Short mmCIF file of C-alpha atoms and ligand atoms in Angstrom, two decimals:
data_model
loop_
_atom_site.label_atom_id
_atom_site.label_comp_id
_atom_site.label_asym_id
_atom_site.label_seq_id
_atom_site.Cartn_x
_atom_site.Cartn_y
_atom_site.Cartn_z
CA UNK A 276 0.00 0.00 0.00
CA UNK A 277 1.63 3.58 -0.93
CA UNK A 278 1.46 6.01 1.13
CA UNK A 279 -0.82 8.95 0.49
CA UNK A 280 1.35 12.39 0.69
CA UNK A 281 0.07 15.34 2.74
CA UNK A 282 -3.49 13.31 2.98
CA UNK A 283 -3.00 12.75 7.02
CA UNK A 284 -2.09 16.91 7.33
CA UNK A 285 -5.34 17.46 4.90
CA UNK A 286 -7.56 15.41 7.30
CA UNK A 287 -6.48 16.85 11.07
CA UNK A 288 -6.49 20.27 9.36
CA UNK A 289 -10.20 19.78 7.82
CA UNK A 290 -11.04 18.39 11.24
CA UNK A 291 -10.18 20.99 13.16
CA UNK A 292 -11.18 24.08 10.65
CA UNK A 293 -14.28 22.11 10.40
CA UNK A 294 -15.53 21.49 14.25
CA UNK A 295 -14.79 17.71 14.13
CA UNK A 296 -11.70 16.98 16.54
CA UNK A 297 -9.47 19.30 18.31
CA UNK A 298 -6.09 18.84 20.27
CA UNK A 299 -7.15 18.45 23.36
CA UNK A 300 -6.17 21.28 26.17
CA UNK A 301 -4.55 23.27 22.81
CA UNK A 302 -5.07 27.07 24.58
CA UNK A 303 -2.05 25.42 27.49
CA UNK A 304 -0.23 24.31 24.71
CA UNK A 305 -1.95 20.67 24.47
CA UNK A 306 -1.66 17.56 25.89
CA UNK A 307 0.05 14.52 23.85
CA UNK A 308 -2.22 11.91 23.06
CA UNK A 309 -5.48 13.49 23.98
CA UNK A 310 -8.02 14.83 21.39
CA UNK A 311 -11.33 16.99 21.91
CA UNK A 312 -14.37 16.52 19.83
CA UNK A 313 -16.35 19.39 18.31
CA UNK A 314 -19.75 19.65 17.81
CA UNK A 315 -19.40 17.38 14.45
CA UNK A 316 -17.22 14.94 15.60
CA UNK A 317 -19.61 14.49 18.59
CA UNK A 318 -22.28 13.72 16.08
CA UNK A 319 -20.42 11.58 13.51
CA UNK A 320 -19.25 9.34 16.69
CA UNK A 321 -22.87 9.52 17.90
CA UNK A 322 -23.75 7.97 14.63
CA UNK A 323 -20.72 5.02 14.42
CA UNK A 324 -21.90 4.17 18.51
CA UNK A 325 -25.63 4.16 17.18
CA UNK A 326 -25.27 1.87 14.52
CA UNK A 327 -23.19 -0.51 16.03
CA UNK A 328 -25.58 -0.46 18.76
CA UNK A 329 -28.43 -0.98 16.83
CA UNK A 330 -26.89 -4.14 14.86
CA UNK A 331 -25.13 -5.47 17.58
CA UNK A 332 -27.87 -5.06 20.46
CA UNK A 333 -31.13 -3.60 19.60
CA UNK A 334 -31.15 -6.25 16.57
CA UNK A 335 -31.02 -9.16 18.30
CA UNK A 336 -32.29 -11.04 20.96
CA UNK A 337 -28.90 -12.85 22.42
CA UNK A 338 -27.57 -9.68 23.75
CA UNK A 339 -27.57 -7.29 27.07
CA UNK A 340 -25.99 -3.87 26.86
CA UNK A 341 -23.93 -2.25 30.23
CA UNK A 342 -22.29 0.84 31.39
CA UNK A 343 -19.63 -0.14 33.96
CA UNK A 344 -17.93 1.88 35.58
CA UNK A 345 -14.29 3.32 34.68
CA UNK A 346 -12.67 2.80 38.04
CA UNK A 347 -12.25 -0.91 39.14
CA UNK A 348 -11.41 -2.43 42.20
CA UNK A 349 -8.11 -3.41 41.73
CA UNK A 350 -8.04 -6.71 42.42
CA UNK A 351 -10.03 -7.12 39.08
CA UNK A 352 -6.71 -5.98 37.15
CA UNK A 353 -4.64 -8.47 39.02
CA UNK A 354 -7.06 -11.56 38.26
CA UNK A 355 -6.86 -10.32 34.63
CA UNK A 356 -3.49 -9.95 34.53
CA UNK A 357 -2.79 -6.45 33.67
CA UNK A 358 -1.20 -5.74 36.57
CA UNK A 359 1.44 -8.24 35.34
CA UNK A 360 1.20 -7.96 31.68
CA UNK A 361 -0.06 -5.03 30.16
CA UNK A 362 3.76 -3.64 29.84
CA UNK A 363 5.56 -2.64 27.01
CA UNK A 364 9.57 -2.65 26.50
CA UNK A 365 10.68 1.49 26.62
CA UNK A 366 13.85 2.93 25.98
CA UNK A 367 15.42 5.91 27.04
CA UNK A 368 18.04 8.17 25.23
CA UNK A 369 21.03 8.58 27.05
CA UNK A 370 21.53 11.83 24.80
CA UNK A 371 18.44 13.46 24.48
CA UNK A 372 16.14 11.23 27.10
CA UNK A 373 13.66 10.55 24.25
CA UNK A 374 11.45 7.83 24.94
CA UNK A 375 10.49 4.99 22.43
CA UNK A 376 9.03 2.02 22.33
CA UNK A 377 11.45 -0.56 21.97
CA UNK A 378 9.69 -2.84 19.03
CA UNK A 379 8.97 0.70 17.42
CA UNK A 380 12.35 1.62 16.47
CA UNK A 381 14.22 0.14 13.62
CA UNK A 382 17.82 0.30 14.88
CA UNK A 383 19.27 0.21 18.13
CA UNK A 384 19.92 3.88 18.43
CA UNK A 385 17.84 7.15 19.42
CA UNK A 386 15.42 7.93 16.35
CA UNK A 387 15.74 11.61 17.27
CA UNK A 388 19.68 12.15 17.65
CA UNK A 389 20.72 8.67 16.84
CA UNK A 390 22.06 8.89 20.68
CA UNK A 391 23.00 5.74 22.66
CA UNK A 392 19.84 3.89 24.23
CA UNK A 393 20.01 2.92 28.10
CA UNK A 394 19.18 -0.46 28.85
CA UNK A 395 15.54 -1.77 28.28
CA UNK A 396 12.75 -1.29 31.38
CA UNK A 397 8.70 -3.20 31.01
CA UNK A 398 6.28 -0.13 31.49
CA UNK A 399 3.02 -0.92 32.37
CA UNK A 400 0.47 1.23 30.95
CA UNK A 401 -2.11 1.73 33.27
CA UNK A 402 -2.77 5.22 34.29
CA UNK A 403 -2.93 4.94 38.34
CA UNK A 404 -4.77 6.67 40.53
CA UNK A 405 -6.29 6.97 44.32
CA UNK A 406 -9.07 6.40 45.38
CA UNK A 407 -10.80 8.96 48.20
CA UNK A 408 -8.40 11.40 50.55
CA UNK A 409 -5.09 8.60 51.37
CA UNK A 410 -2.88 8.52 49.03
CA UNK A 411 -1.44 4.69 49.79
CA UNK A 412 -1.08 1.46 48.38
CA UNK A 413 -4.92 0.49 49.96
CA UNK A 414 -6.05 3.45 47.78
CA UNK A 415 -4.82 2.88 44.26
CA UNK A 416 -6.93 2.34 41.44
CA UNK A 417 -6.38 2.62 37.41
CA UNK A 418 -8.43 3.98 35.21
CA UNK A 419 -9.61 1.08 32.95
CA UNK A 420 -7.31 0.45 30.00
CA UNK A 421 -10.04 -1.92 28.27
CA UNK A 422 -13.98 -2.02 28.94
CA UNK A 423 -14.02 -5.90 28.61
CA UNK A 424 -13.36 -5.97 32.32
CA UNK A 425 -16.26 -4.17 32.82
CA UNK A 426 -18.27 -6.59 31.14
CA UNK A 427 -16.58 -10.13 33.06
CA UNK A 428 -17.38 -8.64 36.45
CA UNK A 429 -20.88 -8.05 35.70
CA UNK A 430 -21.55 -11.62 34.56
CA UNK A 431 -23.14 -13.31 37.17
CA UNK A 432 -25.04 -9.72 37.94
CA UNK A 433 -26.55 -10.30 33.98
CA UNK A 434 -27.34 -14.02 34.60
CA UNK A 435 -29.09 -13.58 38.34
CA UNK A 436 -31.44 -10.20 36.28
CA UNK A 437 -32.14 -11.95 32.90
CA UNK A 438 -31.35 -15.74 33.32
CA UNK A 439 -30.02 -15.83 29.96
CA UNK A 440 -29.10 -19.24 28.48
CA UNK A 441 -25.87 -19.30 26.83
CA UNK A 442 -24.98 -18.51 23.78
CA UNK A 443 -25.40 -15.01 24.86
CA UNK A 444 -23.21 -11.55 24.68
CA UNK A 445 -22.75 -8.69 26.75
CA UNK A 446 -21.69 -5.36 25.07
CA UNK A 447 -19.93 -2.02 26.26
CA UNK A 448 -19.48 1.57 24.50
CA UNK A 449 -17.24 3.49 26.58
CA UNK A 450 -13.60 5.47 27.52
CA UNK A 451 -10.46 3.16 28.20
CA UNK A 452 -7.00 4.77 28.80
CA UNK A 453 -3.87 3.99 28.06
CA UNK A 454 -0.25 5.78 29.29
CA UNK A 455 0.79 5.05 25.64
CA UNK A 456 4.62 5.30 25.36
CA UNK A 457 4.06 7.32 21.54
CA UNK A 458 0.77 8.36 21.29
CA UNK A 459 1.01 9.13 17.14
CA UNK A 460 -0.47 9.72 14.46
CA UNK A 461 -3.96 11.95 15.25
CA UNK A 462 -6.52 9.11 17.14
CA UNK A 463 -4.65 6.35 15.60
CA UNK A 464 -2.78 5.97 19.17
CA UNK A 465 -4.59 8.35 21.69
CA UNK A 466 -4.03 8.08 25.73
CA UNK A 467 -8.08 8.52 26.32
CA UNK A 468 -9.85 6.66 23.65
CA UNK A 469 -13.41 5.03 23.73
CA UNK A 470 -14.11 1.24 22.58
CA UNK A 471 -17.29 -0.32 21.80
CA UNK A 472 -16.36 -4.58 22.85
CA UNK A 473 -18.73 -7.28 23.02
CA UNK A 474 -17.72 -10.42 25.10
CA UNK A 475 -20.26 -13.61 23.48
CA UNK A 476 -20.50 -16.59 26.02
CA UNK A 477 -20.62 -20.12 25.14
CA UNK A 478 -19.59 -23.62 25.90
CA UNK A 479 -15.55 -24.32 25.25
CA UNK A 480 -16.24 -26.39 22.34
CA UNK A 481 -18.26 -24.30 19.87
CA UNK A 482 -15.33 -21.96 19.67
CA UNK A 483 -15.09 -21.77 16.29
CA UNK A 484 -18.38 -21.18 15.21
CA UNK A 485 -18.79 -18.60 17.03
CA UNK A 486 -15.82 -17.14 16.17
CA UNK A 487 -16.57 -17.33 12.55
CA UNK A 488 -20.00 -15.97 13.30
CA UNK A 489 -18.99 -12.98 14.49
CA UNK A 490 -15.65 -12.52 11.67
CA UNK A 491 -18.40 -12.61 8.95
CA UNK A 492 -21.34 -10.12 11.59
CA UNK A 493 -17.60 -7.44 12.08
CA UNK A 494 -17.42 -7.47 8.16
CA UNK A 495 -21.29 -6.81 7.11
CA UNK A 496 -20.86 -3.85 9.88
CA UNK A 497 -17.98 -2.20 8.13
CA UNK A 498 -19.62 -2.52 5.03
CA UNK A 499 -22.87 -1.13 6.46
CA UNK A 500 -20.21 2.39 7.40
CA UNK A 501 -18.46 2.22 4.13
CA UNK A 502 -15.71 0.19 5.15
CA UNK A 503 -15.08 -2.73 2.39
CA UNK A 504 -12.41 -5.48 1.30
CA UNK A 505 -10.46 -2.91 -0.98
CA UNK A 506 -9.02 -1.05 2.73
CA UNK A 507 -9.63 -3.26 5.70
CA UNK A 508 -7.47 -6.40 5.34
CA UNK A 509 -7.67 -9.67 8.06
CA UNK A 510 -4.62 -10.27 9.94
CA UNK A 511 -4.12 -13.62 11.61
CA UNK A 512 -2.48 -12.54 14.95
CA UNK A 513 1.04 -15.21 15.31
CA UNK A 514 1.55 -16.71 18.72
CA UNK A 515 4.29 -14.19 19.90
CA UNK A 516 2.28 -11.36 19.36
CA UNK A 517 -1.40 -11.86 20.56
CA UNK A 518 -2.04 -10.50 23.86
CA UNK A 519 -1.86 -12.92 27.16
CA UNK A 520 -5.14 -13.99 27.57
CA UNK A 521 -6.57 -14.76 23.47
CA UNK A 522 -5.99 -18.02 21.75
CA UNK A 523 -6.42 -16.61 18.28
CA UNK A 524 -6.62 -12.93 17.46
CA UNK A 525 -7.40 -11.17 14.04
CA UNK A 526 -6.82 -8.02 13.46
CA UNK A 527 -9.00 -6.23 11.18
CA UNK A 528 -6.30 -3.92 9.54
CA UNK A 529 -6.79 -0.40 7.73
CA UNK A 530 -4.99 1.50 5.42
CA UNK A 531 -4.49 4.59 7.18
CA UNK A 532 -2.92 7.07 5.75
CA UNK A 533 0.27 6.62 7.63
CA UNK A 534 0.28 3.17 6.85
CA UNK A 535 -1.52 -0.65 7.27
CA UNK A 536 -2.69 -0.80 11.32
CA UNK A 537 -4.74 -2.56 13.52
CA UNK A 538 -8.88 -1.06 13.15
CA UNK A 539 -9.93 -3.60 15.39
CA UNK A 540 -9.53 -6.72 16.57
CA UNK A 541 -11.40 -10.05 17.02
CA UNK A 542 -10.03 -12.39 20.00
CA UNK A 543 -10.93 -16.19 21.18
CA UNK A 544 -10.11 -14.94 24.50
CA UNK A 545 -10.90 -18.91 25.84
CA UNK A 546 -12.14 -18.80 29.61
CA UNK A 547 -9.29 -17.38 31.05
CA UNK A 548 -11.13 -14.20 32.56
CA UNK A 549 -14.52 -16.01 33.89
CA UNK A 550 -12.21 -18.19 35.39
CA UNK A 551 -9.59 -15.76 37.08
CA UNK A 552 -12.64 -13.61 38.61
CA UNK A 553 -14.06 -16.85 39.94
CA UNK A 554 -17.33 -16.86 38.19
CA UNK A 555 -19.26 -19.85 36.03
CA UNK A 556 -22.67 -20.94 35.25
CA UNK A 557 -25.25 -23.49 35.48
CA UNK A 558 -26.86 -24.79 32.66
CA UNK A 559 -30.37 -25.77 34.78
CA UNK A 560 -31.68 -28.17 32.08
CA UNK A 561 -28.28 -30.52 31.69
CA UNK A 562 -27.56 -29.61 35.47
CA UNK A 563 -23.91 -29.01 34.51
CA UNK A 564 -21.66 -26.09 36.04
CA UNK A 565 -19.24 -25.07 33.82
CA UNK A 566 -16.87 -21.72 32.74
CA UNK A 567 -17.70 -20.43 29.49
CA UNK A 568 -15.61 -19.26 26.97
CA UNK A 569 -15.68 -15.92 25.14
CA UNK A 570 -15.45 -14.36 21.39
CA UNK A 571 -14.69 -10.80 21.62
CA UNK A 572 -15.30 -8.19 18.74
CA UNK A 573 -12.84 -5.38 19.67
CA UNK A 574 -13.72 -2.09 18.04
CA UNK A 575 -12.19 1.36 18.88
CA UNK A 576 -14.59 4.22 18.55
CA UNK A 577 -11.45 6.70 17.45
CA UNK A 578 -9.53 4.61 14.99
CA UNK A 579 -13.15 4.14 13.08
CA UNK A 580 -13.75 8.12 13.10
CA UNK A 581 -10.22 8.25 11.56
CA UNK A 582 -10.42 5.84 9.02
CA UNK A 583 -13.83 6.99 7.86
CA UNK A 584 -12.91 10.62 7.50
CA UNK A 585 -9.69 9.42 5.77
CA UNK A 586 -12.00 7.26 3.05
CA UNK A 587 -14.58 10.49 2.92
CA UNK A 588 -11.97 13.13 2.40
CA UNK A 589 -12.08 13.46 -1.56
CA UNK A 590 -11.13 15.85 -3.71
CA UNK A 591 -12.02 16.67 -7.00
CA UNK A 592 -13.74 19.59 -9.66
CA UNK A 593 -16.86 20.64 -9.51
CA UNK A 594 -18.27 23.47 -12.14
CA UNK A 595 -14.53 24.38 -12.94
CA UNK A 596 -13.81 24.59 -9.08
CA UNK A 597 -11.56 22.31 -6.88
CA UNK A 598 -13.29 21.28 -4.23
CA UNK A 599 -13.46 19.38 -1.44
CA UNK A 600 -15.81 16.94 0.12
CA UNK A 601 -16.55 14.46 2.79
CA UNK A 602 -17.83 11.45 1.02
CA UNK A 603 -19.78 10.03 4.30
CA UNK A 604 -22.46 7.56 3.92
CA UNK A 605 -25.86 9.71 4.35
CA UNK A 606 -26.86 7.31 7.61
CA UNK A 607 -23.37 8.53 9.51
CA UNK A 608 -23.26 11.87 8.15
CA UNK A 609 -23.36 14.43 11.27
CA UNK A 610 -25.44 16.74 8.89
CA UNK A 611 -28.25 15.35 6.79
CA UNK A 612 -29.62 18.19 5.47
CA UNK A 613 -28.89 21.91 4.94
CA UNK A 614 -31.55 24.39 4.36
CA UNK A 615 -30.52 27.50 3.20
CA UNK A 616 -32.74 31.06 2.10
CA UNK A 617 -31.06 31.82 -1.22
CA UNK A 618 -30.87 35.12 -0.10
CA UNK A 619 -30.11 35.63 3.58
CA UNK A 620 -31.76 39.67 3.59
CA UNK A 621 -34.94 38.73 2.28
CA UNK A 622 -37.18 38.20 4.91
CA UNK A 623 -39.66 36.35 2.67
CA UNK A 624 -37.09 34.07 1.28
CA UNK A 625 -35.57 33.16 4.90
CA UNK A 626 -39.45 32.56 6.64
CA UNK A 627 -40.32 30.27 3.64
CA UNK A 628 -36.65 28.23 4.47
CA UNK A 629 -37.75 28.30 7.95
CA UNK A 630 -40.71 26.77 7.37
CA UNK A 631 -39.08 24.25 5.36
CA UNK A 632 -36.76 23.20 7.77
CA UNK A 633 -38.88 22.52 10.58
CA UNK A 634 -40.95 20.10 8.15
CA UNK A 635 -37.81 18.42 7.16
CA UNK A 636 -36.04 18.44 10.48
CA UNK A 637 -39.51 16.96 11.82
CA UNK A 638 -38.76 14.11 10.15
CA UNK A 639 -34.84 13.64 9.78
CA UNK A 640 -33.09 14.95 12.74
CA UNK A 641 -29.76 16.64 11.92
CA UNK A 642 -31.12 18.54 9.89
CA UNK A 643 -29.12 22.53 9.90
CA UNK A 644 -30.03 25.59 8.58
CA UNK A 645 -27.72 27.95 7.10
CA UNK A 646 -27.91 31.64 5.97
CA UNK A 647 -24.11 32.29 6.38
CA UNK A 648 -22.11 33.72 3.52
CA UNK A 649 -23.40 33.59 -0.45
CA UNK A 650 -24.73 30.61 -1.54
CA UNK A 651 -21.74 29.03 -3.22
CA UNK A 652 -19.89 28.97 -0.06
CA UNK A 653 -22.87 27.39 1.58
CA UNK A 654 -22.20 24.58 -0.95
CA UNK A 655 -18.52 24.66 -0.47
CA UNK A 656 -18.97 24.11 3.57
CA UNK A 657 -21.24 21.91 3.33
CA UNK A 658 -19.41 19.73 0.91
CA UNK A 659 -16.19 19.87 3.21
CA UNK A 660 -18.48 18.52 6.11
CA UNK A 661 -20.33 15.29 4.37
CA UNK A 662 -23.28 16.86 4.19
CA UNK A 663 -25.63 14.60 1.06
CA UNK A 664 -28.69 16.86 0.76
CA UNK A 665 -29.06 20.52 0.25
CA UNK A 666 -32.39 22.97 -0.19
CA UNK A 667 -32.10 26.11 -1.77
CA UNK A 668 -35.23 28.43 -1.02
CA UNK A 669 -35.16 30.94 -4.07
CA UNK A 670 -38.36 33.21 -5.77
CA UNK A 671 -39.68 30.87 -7.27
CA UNK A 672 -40.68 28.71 -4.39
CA UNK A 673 -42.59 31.64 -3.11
CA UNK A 674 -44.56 31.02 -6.45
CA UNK A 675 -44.73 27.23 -6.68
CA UNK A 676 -43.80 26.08 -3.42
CA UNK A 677 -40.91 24.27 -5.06
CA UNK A 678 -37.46 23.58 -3.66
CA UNK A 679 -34.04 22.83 -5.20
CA UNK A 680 -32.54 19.43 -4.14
CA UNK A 681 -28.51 19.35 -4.69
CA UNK A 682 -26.88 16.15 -4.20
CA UNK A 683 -22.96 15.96 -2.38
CA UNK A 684 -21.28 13.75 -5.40
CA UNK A 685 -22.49 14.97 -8.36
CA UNK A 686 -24.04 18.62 -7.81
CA UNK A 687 -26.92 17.69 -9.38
CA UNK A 688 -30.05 20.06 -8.30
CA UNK A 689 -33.45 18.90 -8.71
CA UNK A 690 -36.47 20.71 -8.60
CA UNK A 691 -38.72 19.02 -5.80
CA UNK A 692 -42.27 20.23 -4.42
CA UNK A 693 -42.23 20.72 -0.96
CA UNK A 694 -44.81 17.89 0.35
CA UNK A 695 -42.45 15.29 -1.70
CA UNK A 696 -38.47 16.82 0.19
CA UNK A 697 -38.81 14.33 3.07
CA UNK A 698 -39.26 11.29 0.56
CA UNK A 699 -36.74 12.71 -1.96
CA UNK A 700 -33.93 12.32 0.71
CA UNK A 701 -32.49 8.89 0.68
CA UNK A 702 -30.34 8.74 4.07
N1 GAP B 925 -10.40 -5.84 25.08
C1 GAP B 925 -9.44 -6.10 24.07
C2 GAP B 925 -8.59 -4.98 23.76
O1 GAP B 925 -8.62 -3.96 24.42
P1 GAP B 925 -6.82 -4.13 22.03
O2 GAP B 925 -6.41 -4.72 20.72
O3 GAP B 925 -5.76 -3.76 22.97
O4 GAP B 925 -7.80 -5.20 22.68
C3 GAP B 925 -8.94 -3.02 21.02
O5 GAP B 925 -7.74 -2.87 21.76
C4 GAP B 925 -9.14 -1.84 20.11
O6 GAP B 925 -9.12 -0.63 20.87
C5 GAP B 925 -8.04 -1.66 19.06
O7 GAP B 925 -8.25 -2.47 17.94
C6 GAP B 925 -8.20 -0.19 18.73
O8 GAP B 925 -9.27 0.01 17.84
C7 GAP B 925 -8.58 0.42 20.06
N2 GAP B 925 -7.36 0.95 20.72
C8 GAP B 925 -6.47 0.29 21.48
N3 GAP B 925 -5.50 1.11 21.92
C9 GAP B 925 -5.78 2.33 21.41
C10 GAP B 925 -5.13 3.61 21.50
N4 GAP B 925 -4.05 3.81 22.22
N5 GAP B 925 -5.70 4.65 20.84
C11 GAP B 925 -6.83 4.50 20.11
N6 GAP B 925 -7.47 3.31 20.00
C12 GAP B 925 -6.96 2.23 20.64
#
């Protein structure tokens, strides 16, 4: 895969001119490895955590959705074995005290001054914490570095509520955090970062079924946000490298603009976590007590927003003009619809486009409208935002209650009626 020149520079700078993500704390100079999201970016992850919501919970009947908490008791990160292994190898400068990762760097020298490197230490990446007004040992906590824990300790509080019989899945949207050695590369490696994980129960021996069940249900989800086969590529994780508790990992890889990395990743994590938190269940009709394994789907929120604005961002000419334009689908678009007066000083021009946004926005929520600037930067804003449907209200709807229609892509206007805008728009 070549690498795309400038295109990473293009997107963070769109993103931030355009209210979708900011560096976070930027008026005290920033904060590496932490990003803010405007109001757009707010809305476009809105729409990712919706839709994977809706086909991964609301859609069927085998799942249970939860909100754990970020702080853990401890203990839970010992019996998962984070404590122990969630450490990478860093290396310091001896020069310049930069600090890499050690299977990040090519040679065995500083990357910044080519300095001597001290000798290797583990770093665990867990941000710490504590807990109430002592600061001690009895006090310290970590915020969570992956939700999944969430999910394992709430098992048996699932099973005593619902009763579910297994094969059934818990799943999670929410913030993990990570002391990332090199946070890089905009939210490809963030310190604060939000996954939605699922963790599907089921006896040992149907593990690869259901792993194959859910490899084919990740795949129609990308498709369903514009993901395909052309840019996410399967990975199948070696030994060495999958992380301590998963038997088989795949990682569903991207090409990002910096290069091929992990999107998300898919894990036959066995029954190592039931069983370190001390929890099984009974399967009432065979009277059998037994641990069950897990499948876990493994999708961060971030790297998605950045690999969808990366396969949006096109440029091209339009009427003569370069442009640019967000090529989102319509259903994760943050703005559906624009409305704009053609003229913003005409007072009969902007009630009539008020009018017609309140029908439209009736019906398909993020809906704006916009009177700022002439009409052809209207267009050009819009564009650079994603947004698939435009209405112009000109003079002649005043006569014939008529709108124009212009579609993203091709800048094709139609000429609609107003009773038929709502069923025009295909989002
Ligand atoms: N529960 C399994 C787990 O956490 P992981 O591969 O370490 O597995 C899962 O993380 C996903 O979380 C990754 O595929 C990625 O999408 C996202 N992720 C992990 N670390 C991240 C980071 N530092 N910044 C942004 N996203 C991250």
């Amino acid at each position: 895969m070549k690498k795309e020149e400038g295109k990473m520079e293009k997107i963070v700078s769109l993103a931030k001119r355009r209210g979708f993500v900011y560096q976070g704390s930027e008026v005290w100079g920033g904060l590496s490895g932490m990003w803010d999201f405007g109001p757009l970016g707010v809305t476009l992850k809105n729409n990712i955590k919706n839709s994977w919501w809706k086909k991964f919970v609301d859609d069927r009947e085998d799942m249970y959705g939860l909100d754990a908490a970020i702080i853990m008791n401890s203990k839970t990160w010992e019996a998962s074995g984070h404590l122990k292994n969630f450490t990478e190898k860093l290396v310091e400068c001896s020069k310049c005290n930069a600090q890499f990762r050690a299977d990040q760097l090519k040679e065995n020298k500083c990357a910044k001054c080519g300095g001597e490197l001290k000798e290797e230490q583990s770093f665990n990446e867990m941000f710490e914490t504590n807990v109430g007004a002592s600061k001690d040992s009895s006090s310290v906590a970590y915020l969570r570095p992956e939700t999944a824990q969430g999910i394992f300790v709430n098992f048996k509080n699932i099973i005593d509520s619902f009763h579910p019989r297994l094969p059934f899945g818990i799943a999670q949207i929410g913030k993990a955090f990570r002391n990332e050695i090199n946070a890089r590369d905009f939210l490809f490696r963030t310190r604060e970062f939000e996954q939605m994980e699922i963790e599907y129960f089921f006896k040992g021996e149907e593990w690869e079924k259901h792993f194959e069940d859910w490899r084919v249900s990740s795949w129609e989800w990308l498709n369903e946000i514009g993901l395909n086969k052309d840019v996410v590529h399967e990975l199948d994780v070696e030994d060495k490298d999958r992380a301590h508790y998963s038997k088989k990992t795949i990682d569903f890889e991207y090409d990002f603009p910096f290069g091929r990395s992990e999107l998300f990743g898919l894990a036959y994590r066995t029954n190592y976590d039931l069983t370190n938190h001390k929890l099984d269940y009974l399967d009432d009709r065979e009277g059998e007590r037994f641990i069950p394994h897990v499948i876990e789907p493994s999708f961060g929120v971030d790297r998605i927003v950045f690999a969808l604005l990366n396969e949006a961002y096109t440029e091209d000419e339009l009427g003569g003009e370069e442009r640019v334009y967000l090529k989102f689908k319509p259903n994760l678009a943050p703005v559906k619809v624009a409305v704009f007066p053609l003229l913003k000083n005409k007072p009969e021009l902007v009630a009539k486009a008020r009018e017609v946004f309140e029908i439209v926005r009736k019906e398909i929520p993020q809906t704006m409208f916009d009177d700022n600037g002439n009409i052809g930067k209207r267009y050009r804003r819009q564009d650079e935002i994603g947004t698939p449907n435009c209405i112009t209200i000109d003079f002649d709807t005043l006569e014939d209650d008529t709108v124009t229609l212009r579609d993203r892509d091709t800048g094709e206007q139609k000429r609609i009626k107003i009773e038929d805008i709502v069923s025009s728009i295909s989002i």
